[in-house]
GROMACS .gro file of N, CA, C and O in nm:
model
  308
    1MET      N    1  -7.439  -2.510  12.513
    1MET     CA    2  -7.362  -2.503  12.635
    1MET      C    3  -7.285  -2.633  12.658
    1MET      O    4  -7.172  -2.629  12.704
    2ARG      N    5  -7.351  -2.742  12.625
    2ARG     CA    6  -7.289  -2.872  12.645
    2ARG      C    7  -7.166  -2.887  12.555
    2ARG      O    8  -7.066  -2.943  12.596
    3ILE      N    9  -7.175  -2.833  12.435
    3ILE     CA   10  -7.064  -2.840  12.340
    3ILE      C   11  -6.945  -2.760  12.391
    3ILE      O   12  -6.830  -2.803  12.377
    4LEU      N   13  -6.969  -2.646  12.452
    4LEU     CA   14  -6.862  -2.564  12.506
    4LEU      C   15  -6.790  -2.636  12.620
    4LEU      O   16  -6.667  -2.628  12.632
    5VAL      N   17  -6.864  -2.705  12.704
    5VAL     CA   18  -6.805  -2.778  12.815
    5VAL      C   19  -6.719  -2.893  12.761
    5VAL      O   20  -6.606  -2.915  12.809
    6ILE      N   21  -6.766  -2.963  12.661
    6ILE     CA   22  -6.690  -3.073  12.601
    6ILE      C   23  -6.564  -3.018  12.533
    6ILE      O   24  -6.455  -3.075  12.546
    7ALA      N   25  -6.577  -2.907  12.462
    7ALA     CA   26  -6.462  -2.847  12.395
    7ALA      C   27  -6.357  -2.802  12.497
    7ALA      O   28  -6.236  -2.821  12.477
    8ALA      N   29  -6.401  -2.743  12.607
    8ALA     CA   30  -6.309  -2.700  12.711
    8ALA      C   31  -6.238  -2.820  12.773
    8ALA      O   32  -6.119  -2.815  12.804
    9ALA      N   33  -6.310  -2.930  12.792
    9ALA     CA   34  -6.250  -3.050  12.850
    9ALA      C   35  -6.146  -3.110  12.755
    9ALA      O   36  -6.038  -3.152  12.798
   10VAL      N   37  -6.176  -3.111  12.626
   10VAL     CA   38  -6.081  -3.163  12.528
   10VAL      C   39  -5.955  -3.076  12.526
   10VAL      O   40  -5.843  -3.128  12.522
   11LEU      N   41  -5.971  -2.945  12.528
   11LEU     CA   42  -5.856  -2.856  12.531
   11LEU      C   43  -5.773  -2.874  12.658
   11LEU      O   44  -5.649  -2.871  12.654
   12ALA      N   45  -5.839  -2.893  12.771
   12ALA     CA   46  -5.767  -2.913  12.897
   12ALA      C   47  -5.689  -3.044  12.893
   12ALA      O   48  -5.574  -3.050  12.940
   13LEU      N   49  -5.747  -3.149  12.836
   13LEU     CA   50  -5.675  -3.276  12.826
   13LEU      C   51  -5.557  -3.266  12.730
   13LEU      O   52  -5.450  -3.321  12.757
   14ALA      N   53  -5.575  -3.196  12.621
   14ALA     CA   54  -5.466  -3.180  12.525
   14ALA      C   55  -5.352  -3.099  12.586
   14ALA      O   56  -5.234  -3.131  12.570
   15ALA      N   57  -5.385  -2.994  12.657
   15ALA     CA   58  -5.283  -2.911  12.721
   15ALA      C   59  -5.214  -2.989  12.833
   15ALA      O   60  -5.093  -2.976  12.853
   16GLY      N   61  -5.289  -3.071  12.903
   16GLY     CA   62  -5.230  -3.151  13.010
   16GLY      C   63  -5.132  -3.254  12.957
   16GLY      O   64  -5.025  -3.275  13.014
   17SER      N   65  -5.166  -3.318  12.844
   17SER     CA   66  -5.075  -3.417  12.789
   17SER      C   67  -4.950  -3.349  12.732
   17SER      O   68  -4.840  -3.403  12.741
   18ALA      N   69  -4.966  -3.232  12.675
   18ALA     CA   70  -4.850  -3.159  12.623
   18ALA      C   71  -4.759  -3.118  12.739
   18ALA      O   72  -4.637  -3.125  12.729
   19GLN      N   73  -4.816  -3.076  12.849
   19GLN     CA   74  -4.738  -3.038  12.967
   19GLN      C   75  -4.667  -3.159  13.025
   19GLN      O   76  -4.553  -3.151  13.068
   20ALA      N   77  -4.731  -3.275  13.022
   20ALA     CA   78  -4.669  -3.397  13.075
   20ALA      C   79  -4.551  -3.438  12.989
   20ALA      O   80  -4.452  -3.490  13.040
   21GLN      N   81  -4.558  -3.416  12.859
   21GLN     CA   82  -4.447  -3.450  12.773
   21GLN      C   83  -4.330  -3.355  12.794
   21GLN      O   84  -4.214  -3.395  12.785
   22MET      N   85  -4.358  -3.230  12.823
   22MET     CA   86  -4.251  -3.134  12.846
   22MET      C   87  -4.184  -3.161  12.980
   22MET      O   88  -4.063  -3.153  12.992
   23GLY      N   89  -4.262  -3.193  13.080
   23GLY     CA   90  -4.207  -3.220  13.212
   23GLY      C   91  -4.129  -3.102  13.265
   23GLY      O   92  -4.158  -2.987  13.239
   24ALA      N   93  -4.023  -3.133  13.339
   24ALA     CA   94  -3.937  -3.029  13.394
   24ALA      C   95  -3.809  -3.021  13.314
   24ALA      O   96  -3.706  -2.978  13.363
   25GLY      N   97  -3.812  -3.064  13.190
   25GLY     CA   98  -3.693  -3.066  13.107
   25GLY      C   99  -3.637  -2.927  13.082
   25GLY      O  100  -3.516  -2.908  13.073
   26ALA      N  101  -3.722  -2.828  13.071
   26ALA     CA  102  -3.675  -2.693  13.046
   26ALA      C  103  -3.597  -2.640  13.166
   26ALA      O  104  -3.501  -2.566  13.151
   27LYS      N  105  -3.634  -2.682  13.284
   27LYS     CA  106  -3.564  -2.637  13.405
   27LYS      C  107  -3.429  -2.708  13.417
   27LYS      O  108  -3.334  -2.651  13.466
   28ARG      N  109  -3.421  -2.834  13.374
   28ARG     CA  110  -3.297  -2.910  13.387
   28ARG      C  111  -3.192  -2.871  13.285
   28ARG      O  112  -3.076  -2.898  13.303
   29GLN      N  113  -3.230  -2.807  13.177
   29GLN     CA  114  -3.134  -2.771  13.074
   29GLN      C  115  -3.032  -2.670  13.124
   29GLN      O  116  -2.918  -2.671  13.082
   30GLY      N  117  -3.068  -2.585  13.214
   30GLY     CA  118  -2.977  -2.485  13.267
   30GLY      C  119  -2.872  -2.545  13.358
   30GLY      O  120  -2.765  -2.489  13.377
   31ASN      N  121  -2.898  -2.662  13.417
   31ASN     CA  122  -2.804  -2.723  13.510
   31ASN      C  123  -2.688  -2.792  13.440
   31ASN      O  124  -2.584  -2.814  13.501
   32GLU      N  125  -2.705  -2.829  13.316
   32GLU     CA  126  -2.599  -2.900  13.245
   32GLU      C  127  -2.492  -2.802  13.199
   32GLU      O  128  -2.521  -2.696  13.146
   33GLY      N  129  -2.367  -2.841  13.219
   33GLY     CA  130  -2.257  -2.756  13.176
   33GLY      C  131  -2.215  -2.791  13.035
   33GLY      O  132  -2.267  -2.884  12.974
   34PRO      N  133  -2.122  -2.716  12.981
   34PRO     CA  134  -2.075  -2.747  12.845
   34PRO      C  135  -2.000  -2.880  12.843
   34PRO      O  136  -1.913  -2.903  12.924
   35LYS      N  137  -2.036  -2.966  12.750
   35LYS     CA  138  -1.974  -3.098  12.742
   35LYS      C  139  -1.893  -3.114  12.613
   35LYS      O  140  -1.872  -3.223  12.566
   36ALA      N  141  -1.850  -3.004  12.556
   36ALA     CA  142  -1.772  -3.009  12.433
   36ALA      C  143  -1.632  -3.065  12.460
   36ALA      O  144  -1.569  -3.119  12.371
   37ASP      N  145  -1.583  -3.054  12.583
   37ASP     CA  146  -1.450  -3.102  12.616
   37ASP      C  147  -1.444  -3.254  12.626
   37ASP      O  148  -1.335  -3.311  12.622
   38ASN      N  149  -1.559  -3.321  12.641
   38ASN     CA  150  -1.561  -3.466  12.658
   38ASN      C  151  -1.549  -3.540  12.526
   38ASN      O  152  -1.536  -3.662  12.527
   39LYS      N  153  -1.553  -3.471  12.412
   39LYS     CA  154  -1.544  -3.538  12.284
   39LYS      C  155  -1.401  -3.587  12.261
   39LYS      O  156  -1.305  -3.516  12.292
   40PRO      N  157  -1.386  -3.708  12.208
   40PRO     CA  158  -1.250  -3.757  12.183
   40PRO      C  159  -1.186  -3.681  12.067
   40PRO      O  160  -1.251  -3.644  11.971
   41LYS      N  161  -1.057  -3.659  12.080
   41LYS     CA  162  -0.983  -3.590  11.974
   41LYS      C  163  -0.956  -3.687  11.861
   41LYS      O  164  -0.921  -3.802  11.883
   42VAL      N  165  -0.971  -3.641  11.738
   42VAL     CA  166  -0.948  -3.726  11.622
   42VAL      C  167  -0.805  -3.703  11.575
   42VAL      O  168  -0.763  -3.590  11.552
   43ASP      N  169  -0.730  -3.812  11.565
   43ASP     CA  170  -0.594  -3.805  11.519
   43ASP      C  171  -0.594  -3.808  11.366
   43ASP      O  172  -0.633  -3.909  11.306
   44GLU      N  173  -0.554  -3.700  11.303
   44GLU     CA  174  -0.561  -3.689  11.158
   44GLU      C  175  -0.473  -3.791  11.089
   44GLU      O  176  -0.509  -3.849  10.988
   45LYS      N  177  -0.354  -3.817  11.144
   45LYS     CA  178  -0.262  -3.913  11.082
   45LYS      C  179  -0.322  -4.052  11.085
   45LYS      O  180  -0.316  -4.126  10.986
   46ALA      N  181  -0.382  -4.091  11.197
   46ALA     CA  182  -0.442  -4.224  11.208
   46ALA      C  183  -0.562  -4.236  11.116
   46ALA      O  184  -0.584  -4.342  11.055
   47TYR      N  185  -0.637  -4.130  11.102
   47TYR     CA  186  -0.754  -4.130  11.014
   47TYR      C  187  -0.712  -4.150  10.869
   47TYR      O  188  -0.767  -4.233  10.797
   48LYS      N  189  -0.612  -4.075  10.824
   48LYS     CA  190  -0.565  -4.087  10.687
   48LYS      C  191  -0.502  -4.223  10.661
   48LYS      O  192  -0.518  -4.280  10.553
   49ALA      N  193  -0.431  -4.276  10.760
   49ALA     CA  194  -0.371  -4.409  10.744
   49ALA      C  195  -0.479  -4.516  10.732
   49ALA      O  196  -0.466  -4.610  10.653
   50ALA      N  197  -0.587  -4.501  10.806
   50ALA     CA  198  -0.697  -4.597  10.799
   50ALA      C  199  -0.766  -4.589  10.663
   50ALA      O  200  -0.807  -4.690  10.606
   51LEU      N  201  -0.778  -4.469  10.609
   51LEU     CA  202  -0.839  -4.453  10.476
   51LEU      C  203  -0.752  -4.516  10.368
   51LEU      O  204  -0.802  -4.572  10.271
   52GLU      N  205  -0.621  -4.507  10.383
   52GLU     CA  206  -0.530  -4.565  10.284
   52GLU      C  207  -0.533  -4.717  10.287
   52GLU      O  208  -0.504  -4.781  10.187
   53ARG      N  209  -0.567  -4.777  10.400
   53ARG     CA  210  -0.573  -4.924  10.411
   53ARG      C  211  -0.695  -4.983  10.343
   53ARG      O  212  -0.700  -5.103  10.319
   54ILE      N  213  -0.794  -4.901  10.312
   54ILE     CA  214  -0.914  -4.952  10.245
   54ILE      C  215  -0.879  -4.982  10.100
   54ILE      O  216  -0.831  -4.893  10.028
   55PRO      N  217  -0.900  -5.105  10.054
   55PRO     CA  218  -0.861  -5.138   9.917
   55PRO      C  219  -0.954  -5.072   9.816
   55PRO      O  220  -1.072  -5.052   9.840
   56GLU      N  221  -0.899  -5.040   9.699
   56GLU     CA  222  -0.977  -4.982   9.591
   56GLU      C  223  -1.060  -5.091   9.524
   56GLU      O  224  -1.009  -5.201   9.501
   57PRO      N  225  -1.187  -5.067   9.493
   57PRO     CA  226  -1.268  -5.170   9.428
   57PRO      C  227  -1.223  -5.192   9.284
   57PRO      O  228  -1.180  -5.098   9.216
   58LYS      N  229  -1.231  -5.317   9.238
   58LYS     CA  230  -1.192  -5.348   9.101
   58LYS      C  231  -1.299  -5.303   9.003
   58LYS      O  232  -1.270  -5.261   8.893
   59GLU      N  233  -1.424  -5.315   9.043
   59GLU     CA  234  -1.535  -5.271   8.959
   59GLU      C  235  -1.606  -5.155   9.027
   59GLU      O  236  -1.612  -5.147   9.148
   60LYS      N  237  -1.660  -5.068   8.945
   60LYS     CA  238  -1.736  -4.957   8.998
   60LYS      C  239  -1.869  -5.009   9.053
   60LYS      O  240  -1.937  -5.087   8.987
   61TYR      N  241  -1.903  -4.968   9.174
   61TYR     CA  242  -2.027  -5.013   9.238
   61TYR      C  243  -2.146  -4.940   9.175
   61TYR      O  244  -2.145  -4.818   9.161
   62ASP      N  245  -2.247  -5.018   9.136
   62ASP     CA  246  -2.368  -4.962   9.077
   62ASP      C  247  -2.486  -4.997   9.167
   62ASP      O  248  -2.536  -5.110   9.164
   63PRO      N  249  -2.535  -4.904   9.248
   63PRO     CA  250  -2.645  -4.935   9.338
   63PRO      C  251  -2.777  -4.960   9.266
   63PRO      O  252  -2.867  -5.020   9.321
   64TRP      N  253  -2.789  -4.916   9.142
   64TRP     CA  254  -2.912  -4.932   9.066
   64TRP      C  255  -2.907  -5.053   8.973
   64TRP      O  256  -2.989  -5.066   8.883
   65SER      N  257  -2.812  -5.141   8.991
   65SER     CA  258  -2.797  -5.253   8.898
   65SER      C  259  -2.919  -5.345   8.898
   65SER      O  260  -2.949  -5.407   8.796
   66GLY      N  261  -2.989  -5.356   9.007
   66GLY     CA  262  -3.107  -5.441   9.013
   66GLY      C  263  -3.229  -5.376   8.949
   66GLY      O  264  -3.325  -5.444   8.911
   67ALA      N  265  -3.229  -5.245   8.934
   67ALA     CA  266  -3.345  -5.174   8.883
   67ALA      C  267  -3.339  -5.153   8.732
   67ALA      O  268  -3.441  -5.131   8.669
   68ARG      N  269  -3.219  -5.157   8.676
   68ARG     CA  270  -3.205  -5.135   8.532
   68ARG      C  271  -3.092  -5.224   8.481
   68ARG      O  272  -3.009  -5.269   8.558
   69PRO      N  273  -3.089  -5.249   8.353
   69PRO     CA  274  -2.981  -5.333   8.299
   69PRO      C  275  -2.846  -5.264   8.314
   69PRO      O  276  -2.837  -5.141   8.316
   70SER      N  277  -2.739  -5.345   8.325
   70SER     CA  278  -2.608  -5.288   8.347
   70SER      C  279  -2.558  -5.213   8.224
   70SER      O  280  -2.489  -5.113   8.236
   71GLU      N  281  -2.592  -5.260   8.103
   71GLU     CA  282  -2.552  -5.189   7.982
   71GLU      C  283  -2.679  -5.138   7.914
   71GLU      O  284  -2.776  -5.210   7.897
   72PRO      N  285  -2.678  -5.011   7.873
   72PRO     CA  286  -2.798  -4.959   7.806
   72PRO      C  287  -2.817  -5.026   7.670
   72PRO      O  288  -2.720  -5.062   7.603
   73ALA      N  289  -2.940  -5.043   7.631
   73ALA     CA  290  -2.971  -5.105   7.503
   73ALA      C  291  -2.930  -5.009   7.391
   73ALA      O  292  -2.959  -4.891   7.395
   74LYS      N  293  -2.864  -5.066   7.290
   74LYS     CA  294  -2.819  -4.984   7.178
   74LYS      C  295  -2.935  -4.969   7.079
   74LYS      O  296  -3.007  -5.065   7.049
   75LYS      N  297  -2.950  -4.849   7.030
   75LYS     CA  298  -3.059  -4.822   6.935
   75LYS      C  299  -3.014  -4.860   6.794
   75LYS      O  300  -2.903  -4.822   6.751
   76PRO      N  301  -3.096  -4.931   6.720
   76PRO     CA  302  -3.057  -4.963   6.581
   76PRO      C  303  -3.068  -4.840   6.493
   76PRO      O  304  -3.156  -4.755   6.512
   77LYS      N  305  -2.979  -4.830   6.398
   77LYS     CA  306  -2.979  -4.713   6.308
   77LYS      C  307  -3.060  -4.738   6.183
   77LYS      O  308  -3.088  -4.836   6.136
   0.00000   0.00000   0.00000
């Protein structure tokens, strides 16, 4: 009987903390209107012009250069 009382108390505490995390957020979600109109418009011409201003790298970037040698070892024949 004592185990059942302890188990019920643990379940009540777990359910209470889960309810506290949820709060009244589910009720507040209905009050918010659509906010898709507030996003700034992206100007395609300005975007493409900005991409063209980025200089081309002279060497190809190798993110794994620290983990392996830059040139593979040649096998002797």
